[in-house]
Amino acid sequence: MKFLSACIVLLGLLICDLSAQNKAVFDIDDETTFQDAGQGNDALRKGTGATTDRAALGNAFTAATLLRGAYFTFGTTGGSSGSRLDDNCQLTYGHPYALTSFVEFFWDGVWRKADVFFSGDEQRIVPGQDSLRLELLKSGVCHLSVLIRHSAQDGTLSIEAQLRNLDTAPHQGALAIQLDPAPGSLGRRGVFLAGIPVQRDTLLTAAELSAGLLLYERAQADASGLKAAVSWPMTAPDQLRIANWQPALGPVFNPADPRPRQLFDVVLRAEWRSATLQASDAVDAALALSLPQPDFPAGAFMRFDLPTALELDKGALFPREFPVMVETYNGDTAPFDNAKLRIVSASDILAPTTSLWGVAAAAKDFGYTRATFRSNEIYEEEVVPVTFYCDMGGATLDSVTRNVYIPAVALADTGLIIAVDTVDTGLLPVMTMYFGINDAWTNVPVTAVRKEHVWLWENGNRIRDFILEKDARSGVNAVDVVFALDVTGSMSGEIAAVRDNIHAFTNELTEKGISFRLGLVTFYDTIGDVLPLTPDVSVFQSWVAKQVASGGGDAPENSLEALRQATLMDFRPQAHRLIVWITDEDYHEGNVVTPLTVKQVLEMLLNKAITVHAIGAVHRKQRYDRITEPTGGLFFDINGNFRDILLDISRFNVSTLYQLRYVSPLPDTTARRVDIEVHFAGKGGAASWQSPSPPQVAAEGVLECYPNPFNPAVTLLLRNAAGSSGWLSVMDGNGREVERFAVDGLRDEYRFVWDVRDRGAAPRASGVYFIHTQLRREGGPWVRGTASVVYTK
């Protein structure tokens, strides 16, 4: 529940120790009932004297909500124009319910939040016809009253606060109102003072505020979108700070020297000077928002949900690749014809994955375009301007710029262990280095490192042009998974279990740095849906959610045809291929339902190097084993915990090595030292590799495997191996070595035969086996290679 997170983090919004910038945690779902967060902050919990947690009011122009804890939001209903573009928009962030605009009070030297100072039983909301009032009363101490009014004539909204001393002793008291402005829908906030845009953190005095303050949806004078004017119905505040929303800046924030000064997510904080309050004395404060006519262009007008700030998650930047929805309103009388969305970023730290997308919108209607962004980690904070253009026919119909804050990732030199596995110099000047990265404390492999995290030097000279990839020589850093799902009447629980636990499965893959895609085949006696491989977990989850268990009273079911259909998926050549076969029944074979036999289906599976795991009925395990064992798969009890089963399936062996490749500027005969540094998620590490002097030409053993597929023996022919020593290892699909052949380097060609019946070994399962070569010449680096063979029965 988002509200529970909000209660925990709201203690001290302006100077806080948040490391996340996800503002959505301050939103409150309209259906959510306020509850205690369990952190000693119970003001928003229903108490015995409370009648409501929040209240709303509205008219033809505007709307407002007031929440216990002195939080409030403002928005529009119809706005102040006849355009659709100012209907039902927000004027403060998160309307109708959010916790980023509020009244705060000063009491005896400390600024206090109402939801911390007053308990739930000490608060009461009183709705009125054109007003909302919150009474906060701590008997014998103080009384805080917050009143929201709106005008039915022009929609002007005002919030008024009064703090009264109920003690017989004097106290210092003052009031502040924080306004988190967000005029429009998905737009950035612009602030204009006397017609001049405010671009940087600014502190204004009461005298400077007499000129008037305008909030624009866009930080531009023309086509600025929705507007709101700020005024002071009573007296102007003694100071008004125009600043960035401080939780975005994390734990290191000095209000006397805010950074960065460039605005990206504007917050207004109005403070009135403190006064000595004798018994029954009070101080007052008020702020009003009115709606000038908006400035919407006659043609295109764009809004988008690009975040104003990225965040740090466990020391790493987040999100790294994410979608942005762009809403384009076509105010013209003709539909868009070949319009394009063009996005230009001032820095490759945050940039779209491509520069152009199509835009389609009918006349006087909205069009929607989904763009994708990618972010790169940096080690000093930066505000990056990103500009969106709507172009058509060589002209720009609309443009808007948003600033995005990129936090600095901590730069450290310890915490990571970098281990160089092998270096291939056989194709000089191309250098290829394989290395692993482990966390120094947990020894867990770090699998999410990207090029931006790596620094490379050769003989002391920085190499910036290099390629960093996962070591995919065994093809296990990508996986395509097809779920073959029985959807007959007895399977409703299993359908729900797949739907509910698929995120745990894919999260495990993501943690290992594995690229995945998911597909679905459903079956009864016939085939139901055949849905293609997709990297979108939500799309896959929606496919499963639409399945309805029905029929199937005449078991068995047509599993073999479902498995055949799964083999026809568009698998990626480099991907590990899995089928998760889920059924509680036996399968038809060679009959009127299907002519297919297990042998025929196995040939299809093995020719595609597909591993099949079965989740099925225990008493039918021997039937499933005919398919799972030859493909190297496993059996799981269908009555087990589905989350644990899916996690077990996801934990196949994965290469944790990285491959770094670059073109050396040095002559081939030059001795070289390669130094590598990695800085990731606030940790760092380094490693070096020194070539011989002069470097030897690396072994270039060429491996041929035939026949392939084979049964029962395969010939392994290694050519061009003179002077190299090492070995060939035969590995099964789980990474276990099942055979090894030695290479002594005394001849140019070696011919080995691997027979699955050799040495009295236990019967080998059909499936894919990997042949790893590891060779080196005297004094040179190890050179590795990988080939695959398929054993069929």
mmCIF file of C-alpha atoms in Angstrom, residues 186-390:
data_model
loop_
_atom_site.group_PDB
_atom_site.id
_atom_site.type_symbol
_atom_site.label_atom_id
_atom_site.label_comp_id
_atom_site.label_asym_id
_atom_site.label_seq_id
_atom_site.Cartn_x
_atom_site.Cartn_y
_atom_site.Cartn_z
ATOM 1 C CA LEU A 186 2.184 15.219 -16.768
ATOM 2 C CA GLY A 187 3.748 18.657 -17.300
ATOM 3 C CA ARG A 188 6.788 20.286 -15.710
ATOM 4 C CA ARG A 189 6.293 23.248 -13.395
ATOM 5 C CA GLY A 190 7.540 26.673 -14.440
ATOM 6 C CA VAL A 191 7.646 29.710 -12.131
ATOM 7 C CA PHE A 192 7.484 33.283 -13.428
ATOM 8 C CA LEU A 193 8.099 36.342 -11.289
ATOM 9 C CA ALA A 194 6.992 39.624 -12.909
ATOM 10 C CA GLY A 195 7.024 37.874 -16.274
ATOM 11 C CA ILE A 196 10.610 36.583 -15.883
ATOM 12 C CA PRO A 197 11.148 32.818 -15.579
ATOM 13 C CA VAL A 198 12.778 31.596 -12.369
ATOM 14 C CA GLN A 199 15.371 29.059 -13.462
ATOM 15 C CA ARG A 200 17.346 28.513 -10.256
ATOM 16 C CA ASP A 201 16.785 28.062 -6.542
ATOM 17 C CA THR A 202 15.612 31.459 -5.281
ATOM 18 C CA LEU A 203 14.768 33.049 -1.919
ATOM 19 C CA LEU A 204 12.288 35.945 -2.119
ATOM 20 C CA THR A 205 11.334 38.496 0.536
ATOM 21 C CA ALA A 206 7.888 39.927 1.181
ATOM 22 C CA ALA A 207 8.718 43.082 -0.792
ATOM 23 C CA GLU A 208 9.729 41.042 -3.863
ATOM 24 C CA LEU A 209 6.480 39.075 -3.783
ATOM 25 C CA SER A 210 4.293 42.142 -4.440
ATOM 26 C CA ALA A 211 4.987 41.812 -8.173
ATOM 27 C CA GLY A 212 2.984 38.589 -8.349
ATOM 28 C CA LEU A 213 3.914 34.976 -8.930
ATOM 29 C CA LEU A 214 2.698 32.860 -11.833
ATOM 30 C CA LEU A 215 2.977 29.076 -12.113
ATOM 31 C CA TYR A 216 3.047 27.741 -15.665
ATOM 32 C CA GLU A 217 2.592 24.163 -16.782
ATOM 33 C CA ARG A 218 5.648 24.679 -18.982
ATOM 34 C CA ALA A 219 8.717 26.745 -18.178
ATOM 35 C CA GLN A 220 8.263 28.908 -21.266
ATOM 36 C CA ALA A 221 6.436 32.154 -21.975
ATOM 37 C CA ASP A 222 4.577 30.995 -25.129
ATOM 38 C CA ALA A 223 2.355 27.911 -25.318
ATOM 39 C CA SER A 224 2.851 27.655 -21.568
ATOM 40 C CA GLY A 225 -0.282 25.590 -21.002
ATOM 41 C CA LEU A 226 -2.268 25.726 -17.802
ATOM 42 C CA LYS A 227 -1.519 28.654 -15.450
ATOM 43 C CA ALA A 228 -2.049 29.394 -11.770
ATOM 44 C CA ALA A 229 -1.452 32.707 -10.018
ATOM 45 C CA VAL A 230 -0.222 32.733 -6.402
ATOM 46 C CA SER A 231 -1.348 35.539 -4.093
ATOM 47 C CA TRP A 232 -1.570 36.287 -0.347
ATOM 48 C CA PRO A 233 -5.105 37.039 0.943
ATOM 49 C CA MET A 234 -3.786 38.243 4.319
ATOM 50 C CA THR A 235 -0.144 39.292 4.485
ATOM 51 C CA ALA A 236 2.698 38.194 2.278
ATOM 52 C CA PRO A 237 5.078 35.668 3.820
ATOM 53 C CA ASP A 238 8.335 36.996 5.213
ATOM 54 C CA GLN A 239 10.168 34.699 2.822
ATOM 55 C CA LEU A 240 9.316 32.388 -0.038
ATOM 56 C CA ARG A 241 11.782 29.743 -1.151
ATOM 57 C CA ILE A 242 11.474 28.490 -4.734
ATOM 58 C CA ALA A 243 13.471 25.274 -4.628
ATOM 59 C CA ASN A 244 13.700 21.717 -5.880
ATOM 60 C CA TRP A 245 11.716 18.993 -4.181
ATOM 61 C CA GLN A 246 14.253 17.966 -1.582
ATOM 62 C CA PRO A 247 13.643 14.207 -1.222
ATOM 63 C CA ALA A 248 14.983 13.927 -4.774
ATOM 64 C CA LEU A 249 18.357 15.175 -3.545
ATOM 65 C CA GLY A 250 18.898 12.399 -1.015
ATOM 66 C CA PRO A 251 20.544 12.663 2.401
ATOM 67 C CA VAL A 252 23.129 15.352 1.616
ATOM 68 C CA PHE A 253 21.197 18.606 1.560
ATOM 69 C CA ASN A 254 22.157 21.946 3.080
ATOM 70 C CA PRO A 255 19.246 24.415 2.871
ATOM 71 C CA ALA A 256 21.690 27.289 3.239
ATOM 72 C CA ASP A 257 23.500 26.158 0.092
ATOM 73 C CA PRO A 258 21.032 24.056 -1.930
ATOM 74 C CA ARG A 259 22.289 22.053 -4.829
ATOM 75 C CA PRO A 260 21.846 21.801 -7.665
ATOM 76 C CA ARG A 261 20.607 25.362 -8.099
ATOM 77 C CA GLN A 262 18.985 24.629 -11.473
ATOM 78 C CA LEU A 263 15.288 23.834 -11.012
ATOM 79 C CA PHE A 264 13.848 20.505 -12.120
ATOM 80 C CA ASP A 265 10.886 19.847 -9.750
ATOM 81 C CA VAL A 266 9.652 23.088 -8.206
ATOM 82 C CA VAL A 267 8.385 23.352 -4.631
ATOM 83 C CA LEU A 268 7.269 26.642 -3.017
ATOM 84 C CA ARG A 269 7.673 27.101 0.714
ATOM 85 C CA ALA A 270 6.167 30.251 2.207
ATOM 86 C CA GLU A 271 7.196 31.086 5.793
ATOM 87 C CA TRP A 272 5.791 33.733 8.080
ATOM 88 C CA ARG A 273 8.003 35.211 10.805
ATOM 89 C CA SER A 274 7.644 33.689 14.279
ATOM 90 C CA ALA A 275 6.040 35.668 17.071
ATOM 91 C CA THR A 276 5.767 35.324 20.827
ATOM 92 C CA LEU A 277 2.285 34.035 21.560
ATOM 93 C CA GLN A 278 0.838 34.853 24.932
ATOM 94 C CA ALA A 279 -2.111 32.853 26.227
ATOM 95 C CA SER A 280 -4.875 32.759 23.578
ATOM 96 C CA ASP A 281 -2.758 34.679 21.021
ATOM 97 C CA ALA A 282 -2.703 33.431 17.435
ATOM 98 C CA VAL A 283 -0.785 33.813 14.183
ATOM 99 C CA ASP A 284 -2.364 33.515 10.720
ATOM 100 C CA ALA A 285 -1.221 32.657 7.205
ATOM 101 C CA ALA A 286 -2.967 32.244 3.854
ATOM 102 C CA LEU A 287 -2.199 31.425 0.236
ATOM 103 C CA ALA A 288 -4.531 31.604 -2.779
ATOM 104 C CA LEU A 289 -4.433 30.148 -6.291
ATOM 105 C CA SER A 290 -6.430 31.654 -9.138
ATOM 106 C CA LEU A 291 -6.688 30.558 -12.760
ATOM 107 C CA PRO A 292 -5.653 32.990 -15.496
ATOM 108 C CA GLN A 293 -6.595 31.990 -19.027
ATOM 109 C CA PRO A 294 -4.289 29.153 -20.160
ATOM 110 C CA ASP A 295 -2.077 29.422 -23.219
ATOM 111 C CA PHE A 296 -2.781 26.425 -25.428
ATOM 112 C CA PRO A 297 -1.623 26.564 -29.081
ATOM 113 C CA ALA A 298 -4.031 26.067 -31.959
ATOM 114 C CA GLY A 299 -2.084 23.046 -33.256
ATOM 115 C CA ALA A 300 -0.225 20.349 -31.336
ATOM 116 C CA PHE A 301 0.267 20.364 -27.562
ATOM 117 C CA MET A 302 2.374 17.680 -25.847
ATOM 118 C CA ARG A 303 2.438 16.293 -22.321
ATOM 119 C CA PHE A 304 4.540 13.364 -21.111
ATOM 120 C CA ASP A 305 5.421 11.430 -17.970
ATOM 121 C CA LEU A 306 9.226 11.614 -18.141
ATOM 122 C CA PRO A 307 10.276 11.645 -14.460
ATOM 123 C CA THR A 308 11.759 14.846 -13.083
ATOM 124 C CA ALA A 309 14.389 12.864 -11.175
ATOM 125 C CA LEU A 310 15.922 9.408 -11.235
ATOM 126 C CA GLU A 311 16.810 7.621 -8.015
ATOM 127 C CA LEU A 312 19.403 5.446 -6.359
ATOM 128 C CA ASP A 313 18.433 1.878 -5.507
ATOM 129 C CA LYS A 314 21.001 0.031 -3.358
ATOM 130 C CA GLY A 315 23.636 2.455 -4.581
ATOM 131 C CA ALA A 316 22.846 1.959 -8.282
ATOM 132 C CA LEU A 317 20.946 4.321 -10.578
ATOM 133 C CA PHE A 318 17.300 3.461 -11.221
ATOM 134 C CA PRO A 319 15.540 3.149 -13.583
ATOM 135 C CA ARG A 320 18.094 2.251 -16.258
ATOM 136 C CA GLU A 321 15.732 1.675 -19.207
ATOM 137 C CA PHE A 322 12.131 2.786 -18.953
ATOM 138 C CA PRO A 323 9.104 3.807 -21.070
ATOM 139 C CA VAL A 324 7.750 7.351 -21.363
ATOM 140 C CA MET A 325 4.188 7.965 -22.529
ATOM 141 C CA VAL A 326 3.744 11.086 -24.684
ATOM 142 C CA GLU A 327 0.242 12.537 -25.033
ATOM 143 C CA THR A 328 -0.209 14.823 -28.049
ATOM 144 C CA TYR A 329 -3.387 16.851 -28.509
ATOM 145 C CA ASN A 330 -4.228 17.785 -32.076
ATOM 146 C CA GLY A 331 -6.064 21.114 -31.904
ATOM 147 C CA ASP A 332 -6.265 21.372 -35.691
ATOM 148 C CA THR A 333 -9.279 20.555 -37.864
ATOM 149 C CA ALA A 334 -7.348 17.940 -39.849
ATOM 150 C CA PRO A 335 -5.746 14.724 -38.573
ATOM 151 C CA PHE A 336 -1.990 14.449 -38.254
ATOM 152 C CA ASP A 337 -0.404 13.178 -41.460
ATOM 153 C CA ASN A 338 2.952 11.487 -40.895
ATOM 154 C CA ALA A 339 3.740 13.471 -37.740
ATOM 155 C CA LYS A 340 6.875 12.483 -35.827
ATOM 156 C CA LEU A 341 7.945 12.664 -32.211
ATOM 157 C CA ARG A 342 11.583 13.770 -32.040
ATOM 158 C CA ILE A 343 13.471 13.717 -28.737
ATOM 159 C CA VAL A 344 16.780 15.477 -28.139
ATOM 160 C CA SER A 345 18.723 15.105 -24.889
ATOM 161 C CA ALA A 346 21.497 17.474 -23.893
ATOM 162 C CA SER A 347 23.537 14.528 -22.595
ATOM 163 C CA ASP A 348 23.891 10.819 -23.299
ATOM 164 C CA ILE A 349 23.591 10.329 -19.541
ATOM 165 C CA LEU A 350 19.830 10.246 -20.208
ATOM 166 C CA ALA A 351 18.750 9.673 -23.787
ATOM 167 C CA PRO A 352 16.007 8.038 -25.857
ATOM 168 C CA THR A 353 16.809 4.661 -27.350
ATOM 169 C CA THR A 354 15.959 6.087 -30.774
ATOM 170 C CA SER A 355 15.331 9.637 -31.938
ATOM 171 C CA LEU A 356 12.043 9.331 -33.871
ATOM 172 C CA TRP A 357 8.610 7.839 -33.209
ATOM 173 C CA GLY A 358 5.381 8.162 -35.134
ATOM 174 C CA VAL A 359 2.529 10.347 -33.830
ATOM 175 C CA ALA A 360 -1.104 9.783 -34.799
ATOM 176 C CA ALA A 361 -4.048 11.908 -33.630
ATOM 177 C CA ALA A 362 -7.420 12.663 -35.150
ATOM 178 C CA ALA A 363 -8.622 16.267 -35.406
ATOM 179 C CA LYS A 364 -9.476 17.757 -32.002
ATOM 180 C CA ASP A 365 -8.371 14.573 -30.276
ATOM 181 C CA PHE A 366 -5.489 12.993 -28.368
ATOM 182 C CA GLY A 367 -2.781 10.673 -29.690
ATOM 183 C CA TYR A 368 -0.415 8.571 -27.586
ATOM 184 C CA THR A 369 3.175 7.525 -28.299
ATOM 185 C CA ARG A 370 5.353 5.289 -26.130
ATOM 186 C CA ALA A 371 9.042 6.194 -26.237
ATOM 187 C CA THR A 372 11.871 4.444 -24.385
ATOM 188 C CA PHE A 373 14.732 6.048 -22.448
ATOM 189 C CA ARG A 374 18.044 4.717 -21.201
ATOM 190 C CA SER A 375 20.077 6.239 -18.366
ATOM 191 C CA ASN A 376 23.788 6.030 -17.558
ATOM 192 C CA GLU A 377 25.362 6.322 -14.137
ATOM 193 C CA ILE A 378 27.501 9.360 -13.328
ATOM 194 C CA TYR A 379 29.659 10.224 -10.366
ATOM 195 C CA GLU A 380 28.633 13.843 -9.898
ATOM 196 C CA GLU A 381 25.049 15.010 -9.997
ATOM 197 C CA GLU A 382 23.706 16.682 -13.111
ATOM 198 C CA VAL A 383 20.490 18.244 -14.378
ATOM 199 C CA VAL A 384 19.895 17.159 -17.976
ATOM 200 C CA PRO A 385 17.521 19.099 -20.277
ATOM 201 C CA VAL A 386 15.462 16.855 -22.576
ATOM 202 C CA THR A 387 13.406 18.418 -25.383
ATOM 203 C CA PHE A 388 10.409 16.821 -27.086
ATOM 204 C CA TYR A 389 9.425 17.996 -30.588
ATOM 205 C CA CYS A 390 6.320 17.228 -32.606
#
